[in-house]
Coordinates of C-alpha atoms and ligand atoms in Angstrom, one line a residue:
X391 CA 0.0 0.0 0.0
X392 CA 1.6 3.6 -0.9
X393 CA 2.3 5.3 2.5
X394 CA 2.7 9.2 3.8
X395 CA 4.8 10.7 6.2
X396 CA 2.7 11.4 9.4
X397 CA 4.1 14.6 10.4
X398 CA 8.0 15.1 10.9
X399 CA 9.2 12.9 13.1
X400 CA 10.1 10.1 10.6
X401 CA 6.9 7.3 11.4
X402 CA 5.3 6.8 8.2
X403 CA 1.8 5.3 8.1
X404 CA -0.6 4.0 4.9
X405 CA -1.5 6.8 2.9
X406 CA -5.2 6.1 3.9
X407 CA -6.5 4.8 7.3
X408 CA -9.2 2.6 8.6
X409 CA -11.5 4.3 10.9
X410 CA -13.0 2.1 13.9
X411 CA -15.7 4.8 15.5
X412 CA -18.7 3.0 13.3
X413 CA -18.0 -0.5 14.3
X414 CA -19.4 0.2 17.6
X415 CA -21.1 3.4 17.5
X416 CA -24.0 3.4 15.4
X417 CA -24.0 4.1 12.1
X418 CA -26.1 2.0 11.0
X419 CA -26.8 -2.0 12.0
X420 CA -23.8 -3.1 14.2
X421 CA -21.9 -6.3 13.1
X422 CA -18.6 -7.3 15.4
X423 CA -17.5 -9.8 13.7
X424 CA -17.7 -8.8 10.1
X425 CA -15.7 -5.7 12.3
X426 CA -13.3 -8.1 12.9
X427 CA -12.8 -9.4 9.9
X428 CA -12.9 -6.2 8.1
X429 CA -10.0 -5.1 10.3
X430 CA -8.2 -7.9 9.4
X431 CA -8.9 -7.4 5.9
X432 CA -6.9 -4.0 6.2
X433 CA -4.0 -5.5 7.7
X434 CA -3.7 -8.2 5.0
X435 CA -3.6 -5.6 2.5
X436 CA -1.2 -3.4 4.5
X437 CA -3.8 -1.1 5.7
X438 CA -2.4 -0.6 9.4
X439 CA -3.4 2.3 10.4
X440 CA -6.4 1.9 12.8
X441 CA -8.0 4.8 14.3
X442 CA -10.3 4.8 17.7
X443 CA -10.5 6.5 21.0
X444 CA -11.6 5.8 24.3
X445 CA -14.8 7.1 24.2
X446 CA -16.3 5.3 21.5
X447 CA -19.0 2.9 23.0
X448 CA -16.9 3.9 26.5
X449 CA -13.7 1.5 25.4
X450 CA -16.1 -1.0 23.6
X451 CA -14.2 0.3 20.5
X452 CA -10.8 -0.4 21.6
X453 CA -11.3 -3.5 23.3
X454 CA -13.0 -4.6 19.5
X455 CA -9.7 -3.6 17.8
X456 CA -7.9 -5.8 20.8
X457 CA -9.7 -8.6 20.4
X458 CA -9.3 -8.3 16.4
X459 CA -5.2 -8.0 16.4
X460 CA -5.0 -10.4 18.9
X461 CA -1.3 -12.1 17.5
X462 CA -0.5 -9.0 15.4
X463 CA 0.5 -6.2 17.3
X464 CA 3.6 -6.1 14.8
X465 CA 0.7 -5.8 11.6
X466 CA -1.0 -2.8 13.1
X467 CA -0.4 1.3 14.1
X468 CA -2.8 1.9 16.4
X469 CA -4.4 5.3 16.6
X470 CA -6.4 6.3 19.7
X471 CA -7.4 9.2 21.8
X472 CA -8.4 10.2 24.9
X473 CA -10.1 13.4 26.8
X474 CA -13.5 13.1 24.9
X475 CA -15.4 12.1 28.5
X476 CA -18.9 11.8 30.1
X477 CA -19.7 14.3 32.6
X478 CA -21.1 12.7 35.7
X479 CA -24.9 14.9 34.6
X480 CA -24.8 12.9 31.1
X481 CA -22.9 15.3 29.1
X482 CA -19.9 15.7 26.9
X483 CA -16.9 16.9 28.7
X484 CA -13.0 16.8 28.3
X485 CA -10.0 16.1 30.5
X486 CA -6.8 17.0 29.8
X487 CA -5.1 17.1 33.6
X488 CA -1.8 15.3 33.3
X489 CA -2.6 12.6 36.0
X490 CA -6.2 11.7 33.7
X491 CA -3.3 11.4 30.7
X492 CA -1.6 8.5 32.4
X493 CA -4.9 7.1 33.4
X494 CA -6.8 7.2 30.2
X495 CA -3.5 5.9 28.6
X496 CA -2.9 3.0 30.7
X497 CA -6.7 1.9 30.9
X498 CA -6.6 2.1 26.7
X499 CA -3.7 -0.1 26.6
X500 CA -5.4 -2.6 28.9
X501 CA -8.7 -3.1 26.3
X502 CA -6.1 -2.4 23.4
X503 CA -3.7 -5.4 24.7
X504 CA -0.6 -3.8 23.6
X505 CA 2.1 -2.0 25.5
X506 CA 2.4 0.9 23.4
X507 CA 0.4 3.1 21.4
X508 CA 1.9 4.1 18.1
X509 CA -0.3 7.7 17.8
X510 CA -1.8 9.1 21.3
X511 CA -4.2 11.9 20.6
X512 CA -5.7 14.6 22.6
X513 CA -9.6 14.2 21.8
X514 CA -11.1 17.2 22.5
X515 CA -9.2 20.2 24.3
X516 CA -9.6 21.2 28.0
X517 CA -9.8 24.6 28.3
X518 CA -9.4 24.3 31.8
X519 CA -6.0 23.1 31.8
X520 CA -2.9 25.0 29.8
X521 CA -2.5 22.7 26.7
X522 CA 1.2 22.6 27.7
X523 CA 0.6 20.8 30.2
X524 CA -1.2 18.2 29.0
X525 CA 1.2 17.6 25.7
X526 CA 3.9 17.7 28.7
X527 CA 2.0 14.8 30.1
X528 CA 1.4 13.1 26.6
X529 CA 5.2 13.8 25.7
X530 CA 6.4 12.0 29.0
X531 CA 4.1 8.8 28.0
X532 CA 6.9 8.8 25.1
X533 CA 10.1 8.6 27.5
X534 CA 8.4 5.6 29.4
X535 CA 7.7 3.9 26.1
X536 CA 4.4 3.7 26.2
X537 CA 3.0 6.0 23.3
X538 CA 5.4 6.5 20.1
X539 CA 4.0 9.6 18.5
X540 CA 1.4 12.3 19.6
X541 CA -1.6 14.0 17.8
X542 CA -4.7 16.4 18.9
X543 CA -8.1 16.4 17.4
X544 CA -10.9 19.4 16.8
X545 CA -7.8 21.6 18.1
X546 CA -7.7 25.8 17.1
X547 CA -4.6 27.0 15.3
X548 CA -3.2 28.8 18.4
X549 CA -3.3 25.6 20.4
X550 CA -1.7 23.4 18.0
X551 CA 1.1 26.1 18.0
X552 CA 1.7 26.2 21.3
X553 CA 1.4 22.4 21.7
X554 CA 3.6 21.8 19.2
X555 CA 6.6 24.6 21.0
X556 CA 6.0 21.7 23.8
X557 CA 6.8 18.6 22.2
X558 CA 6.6 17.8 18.8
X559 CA 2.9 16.9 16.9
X560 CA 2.8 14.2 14.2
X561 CA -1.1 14.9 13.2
X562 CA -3.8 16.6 13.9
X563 CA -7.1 14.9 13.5
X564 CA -10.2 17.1 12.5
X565 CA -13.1 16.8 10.2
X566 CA -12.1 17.3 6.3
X567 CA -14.3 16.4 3.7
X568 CA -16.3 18.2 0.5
X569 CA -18.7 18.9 2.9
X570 CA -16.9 20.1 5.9
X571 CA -14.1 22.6 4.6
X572 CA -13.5 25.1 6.9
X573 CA -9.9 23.7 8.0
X574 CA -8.8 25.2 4.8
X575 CA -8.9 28.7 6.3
X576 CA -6.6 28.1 9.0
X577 CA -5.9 24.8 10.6
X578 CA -4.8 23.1 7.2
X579 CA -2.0 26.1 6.7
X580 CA -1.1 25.9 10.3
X581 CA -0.1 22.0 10.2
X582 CA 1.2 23.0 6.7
X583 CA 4.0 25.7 8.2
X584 CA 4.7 23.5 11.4
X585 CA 5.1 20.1 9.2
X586 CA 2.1 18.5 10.8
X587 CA -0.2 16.3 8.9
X588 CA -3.9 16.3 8.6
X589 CA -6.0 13.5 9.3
X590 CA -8.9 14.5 8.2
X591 CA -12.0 12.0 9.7
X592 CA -15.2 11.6 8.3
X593 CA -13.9 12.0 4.8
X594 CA -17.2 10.8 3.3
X595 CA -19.0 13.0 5.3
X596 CA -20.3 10.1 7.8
X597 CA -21.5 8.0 4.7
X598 CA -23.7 11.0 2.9
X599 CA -21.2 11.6 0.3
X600 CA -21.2 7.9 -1.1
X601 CA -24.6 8.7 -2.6
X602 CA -26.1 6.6 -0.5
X603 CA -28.0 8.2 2.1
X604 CA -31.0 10.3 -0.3
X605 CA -33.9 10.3 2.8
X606 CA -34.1 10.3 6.0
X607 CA -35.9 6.7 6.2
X608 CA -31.7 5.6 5.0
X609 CA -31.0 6.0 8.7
X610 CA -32.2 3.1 11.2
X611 CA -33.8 4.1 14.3
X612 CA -31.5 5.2 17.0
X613 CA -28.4 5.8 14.0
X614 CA -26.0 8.7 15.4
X615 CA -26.7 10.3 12.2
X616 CA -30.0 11.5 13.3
X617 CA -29.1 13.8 15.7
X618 CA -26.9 15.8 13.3
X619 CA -28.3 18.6 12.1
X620 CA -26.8 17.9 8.4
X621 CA -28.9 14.6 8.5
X622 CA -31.9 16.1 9.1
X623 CA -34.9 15.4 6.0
X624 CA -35.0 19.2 4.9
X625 CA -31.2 19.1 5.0
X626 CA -30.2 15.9 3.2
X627 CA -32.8 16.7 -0.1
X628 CA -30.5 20.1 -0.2
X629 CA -27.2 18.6 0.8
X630 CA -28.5 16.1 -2.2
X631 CA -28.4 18.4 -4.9
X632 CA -24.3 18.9 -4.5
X633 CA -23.5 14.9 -4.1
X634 CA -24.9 14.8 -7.5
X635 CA -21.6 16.1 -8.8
X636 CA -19.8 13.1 -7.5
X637 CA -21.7 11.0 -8.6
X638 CA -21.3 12.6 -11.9
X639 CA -17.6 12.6 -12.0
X640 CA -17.7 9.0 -10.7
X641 CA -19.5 7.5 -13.0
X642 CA -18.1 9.1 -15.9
X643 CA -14.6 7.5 -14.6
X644 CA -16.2 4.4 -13.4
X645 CA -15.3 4.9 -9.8
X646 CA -17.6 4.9 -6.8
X647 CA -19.1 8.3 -5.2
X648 CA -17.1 6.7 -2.3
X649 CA -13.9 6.9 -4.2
X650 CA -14.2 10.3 -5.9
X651 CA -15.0 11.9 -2.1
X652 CA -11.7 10.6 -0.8
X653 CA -9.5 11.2 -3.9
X654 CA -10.7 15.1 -3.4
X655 CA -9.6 15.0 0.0
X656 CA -6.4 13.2 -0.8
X657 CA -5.6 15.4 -3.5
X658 CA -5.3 19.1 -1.2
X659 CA -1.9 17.9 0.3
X660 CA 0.8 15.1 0.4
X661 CA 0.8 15.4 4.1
X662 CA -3.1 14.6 4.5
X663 CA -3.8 11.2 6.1
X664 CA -7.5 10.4 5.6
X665 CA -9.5 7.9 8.0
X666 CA -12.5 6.5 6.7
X667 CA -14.9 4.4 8.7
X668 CA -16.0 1.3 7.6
X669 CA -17.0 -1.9 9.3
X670 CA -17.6 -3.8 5.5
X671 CA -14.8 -5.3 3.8
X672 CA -16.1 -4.5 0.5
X673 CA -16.2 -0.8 1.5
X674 CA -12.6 -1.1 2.6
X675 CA -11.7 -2.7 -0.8
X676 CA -13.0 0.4 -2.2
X677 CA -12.0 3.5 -0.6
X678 CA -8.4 1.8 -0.3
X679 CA -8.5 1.6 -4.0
X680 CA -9.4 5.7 -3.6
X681 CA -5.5 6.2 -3.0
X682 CA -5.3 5.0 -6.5
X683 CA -7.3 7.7 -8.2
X684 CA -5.8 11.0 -9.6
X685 CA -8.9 13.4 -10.2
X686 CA -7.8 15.3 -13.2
X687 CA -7.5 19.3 -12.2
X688 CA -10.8 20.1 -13.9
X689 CA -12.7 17.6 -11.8
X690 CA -11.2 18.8 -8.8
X691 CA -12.7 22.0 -9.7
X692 CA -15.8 20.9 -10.7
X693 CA -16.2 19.3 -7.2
X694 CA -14.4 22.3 -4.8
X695 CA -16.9 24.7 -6.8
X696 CA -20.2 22.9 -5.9
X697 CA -19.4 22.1 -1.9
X698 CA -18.5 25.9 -1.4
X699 CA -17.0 26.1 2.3
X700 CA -18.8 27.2 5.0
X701 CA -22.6 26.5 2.2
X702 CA -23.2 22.9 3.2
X703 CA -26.9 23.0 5.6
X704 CA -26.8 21.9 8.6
X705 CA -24.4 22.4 11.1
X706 CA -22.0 19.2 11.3
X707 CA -22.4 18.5 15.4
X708 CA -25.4 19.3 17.6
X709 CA -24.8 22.1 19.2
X710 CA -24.0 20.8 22.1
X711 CA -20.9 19.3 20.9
X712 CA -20.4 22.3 18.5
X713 CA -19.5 24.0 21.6
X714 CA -16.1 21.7 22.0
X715 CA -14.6 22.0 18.3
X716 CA -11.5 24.2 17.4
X717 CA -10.7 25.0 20.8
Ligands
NAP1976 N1 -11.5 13.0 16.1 C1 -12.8 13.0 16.1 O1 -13.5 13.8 16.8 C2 -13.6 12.1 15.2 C3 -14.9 12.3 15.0 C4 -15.6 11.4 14.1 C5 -14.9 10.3 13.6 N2 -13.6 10.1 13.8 C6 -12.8 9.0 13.2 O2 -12.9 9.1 11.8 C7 -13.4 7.9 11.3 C8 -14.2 8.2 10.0 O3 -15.3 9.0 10.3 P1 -16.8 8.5 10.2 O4 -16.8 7.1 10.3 O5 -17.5 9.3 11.2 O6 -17.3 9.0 8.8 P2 -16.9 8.7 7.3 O7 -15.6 8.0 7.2 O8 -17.1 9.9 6.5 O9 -18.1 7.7 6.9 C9 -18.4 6.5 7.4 C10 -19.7 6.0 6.9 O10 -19.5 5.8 5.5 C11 -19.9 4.5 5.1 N3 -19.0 4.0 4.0 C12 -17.7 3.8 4.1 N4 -17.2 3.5 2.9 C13 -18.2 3.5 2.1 C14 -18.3 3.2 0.7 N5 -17.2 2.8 0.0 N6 -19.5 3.2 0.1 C15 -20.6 3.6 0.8 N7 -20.6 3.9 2.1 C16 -19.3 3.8 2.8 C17 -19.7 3.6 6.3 O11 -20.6 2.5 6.3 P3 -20.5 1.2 7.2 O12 -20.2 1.7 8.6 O13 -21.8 0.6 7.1 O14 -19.4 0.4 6.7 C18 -20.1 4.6 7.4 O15 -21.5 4.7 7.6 C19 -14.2 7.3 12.4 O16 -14.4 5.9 12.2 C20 -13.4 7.6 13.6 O17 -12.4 6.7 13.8 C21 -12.9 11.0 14.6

């Protein structure tokens, strides 16, 4: 599989990832062990990279990946993240205090069965606690041996600079898609100048720009989805009306909307890392084929023009969680 440099610090990864969140968060029916196999799958075909966190399904998700690499700890980099946590009222919260580090770390390598952590990732960032200090307690998870390389997520420009004076950051994990473009105003130029890579998640804008999500009655009850404002009926007939452009281009090159979505996103830099989510092998087989695809310069156009930034309806988290992005 081709690779990319994941930031500057010399660890180089697939040039496309396999994101986990889906196999136990749903999108969608639930299926561990095609999961399993389809994680597998990836590593057979050199697709290593694995992406999770801690709060998906409350270390269900990483405890999944465990039981899946069980024997091949030497196939896999594994991705994962903490700080996205459950306020004792319900709610979404973050942590970032140096002890929780060590914590979280140690409890994720427990469900992950490994003893190290090739990428550990700030989730979301605590405001509450200088962002120094919690890189200083990510960097010294490094010196014991426990966590190879270090990434935030959702982060603001200022705070990736100032992590990054503390010790250095490999990638920085945030949403990137056709739909979802605002990073190009700042936080792609940022990671740009400091040698830091994007790994943009949710490159097919949670499944909507495969084509196949046209009505709300796509979704099964209780799908995550339904909760996002961009998912809801009025939104997805608009949203509609620009995936037909992919599909367009797709289908005049005889690729899958899928395809054509990630090869965009590939495309804006050589130091973008996409992660897609899939928990179907056939999907995998697909969107790893994506790294494959060179969009000629006028289709790249064609699609930047109709997904305008900032035009897309529907906000991309409920507001809520809005509240906890690009801190
Ligand atoms: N840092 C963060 O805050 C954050 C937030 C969200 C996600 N993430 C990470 O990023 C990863 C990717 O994001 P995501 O999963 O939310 O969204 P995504 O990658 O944009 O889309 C995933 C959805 O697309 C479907 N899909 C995948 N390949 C397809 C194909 N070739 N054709 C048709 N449908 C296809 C999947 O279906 P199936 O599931 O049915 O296979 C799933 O429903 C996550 O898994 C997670 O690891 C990080």
């Amino acid at each position: 599989m081709r690779t990319r440099k994941l930031g500057s610090q010399g660890l180089e990864v697939p040039a496309i990832g396999l994101g986990c969140m889906g196999m136990t968060i749903q999108y969608g029916e639930l299926d561990d062990e095609e999961s399993k196999a389809t994680i597998n799958h990836s590593l057979d075909i050199g697709g290593s990279l694995l992406n999770s966190s801690d709060a998906y399904g409350k270390g269900k998700n990483e405890s999944l990946i465990g039981e899946a690499i069980k024997g091949r700890r030497n196939d896999v980099i594994l991705n994962t993240k903490f700080g996205n946590v459950t306020n004792p009222d319900g709610t979404g919260g973050t942590n970032g205090r140096p002890e929780y580090v060590k914590e979280a770390c140690e409890a994720s390598l427990q469900r992950l069965g490994t003893d190290y952590i090739d990428i550990y990732s700030q989730h979301r960032v605590d405001t509450e606690v200088p962002i120094e200090e919690t890189v200083g307690a990510m960097a010294r998870l490094i010196t014991e041996g426990k966590v190879r390389y270090i990434g935030l997520s959702e982060a603001a420009p200022e705070t990736i600079r100032r992590a990054h004076a503390e010790a250095p950051i490999s990638c920085v994990e945030t949403e990137y898609s056709l739909w979802s473009r605002d990073v190009e105003a700042e936080i792609l130029p940022t990671c740009q100048e400091l040698g830091i890579s994007l790994m943009p998640y949710a490159p097919l804008g949670r499944g909507f720009l495969s084509g196949t999500i046209k009505s709300a009655d796509d979704l099964i009850e209780g799908d995550r989805r339904s909760a996002h404002p961009r998912f809801a009926a009025e939104n997805i007939e608009e949203n509609n009306k620009k995936v037909a452009v992919i599909e367009k281009i797709a289908e005049g090159r005889g690729f899958k909307p899928a395809q054509v979505a990630i090869a965009w996103v590939m495309a804006q830099d050589e130091m973008i890392v996409p992660i897609p989510g899939t928990k179907h092998r056939k999907y995998l087989d697909e969107n790893v084929r994506a790294i494959d695809i060179a969009l000629v310069d006028d289709q790249l156009k064609q699609l930047s023009e109709a997904f305008p930034a900032g035009e897309t309806a529907g906000e991309r988290y409920p507001a809520g969680q809005m509240k906890r992005l690009g801190l």
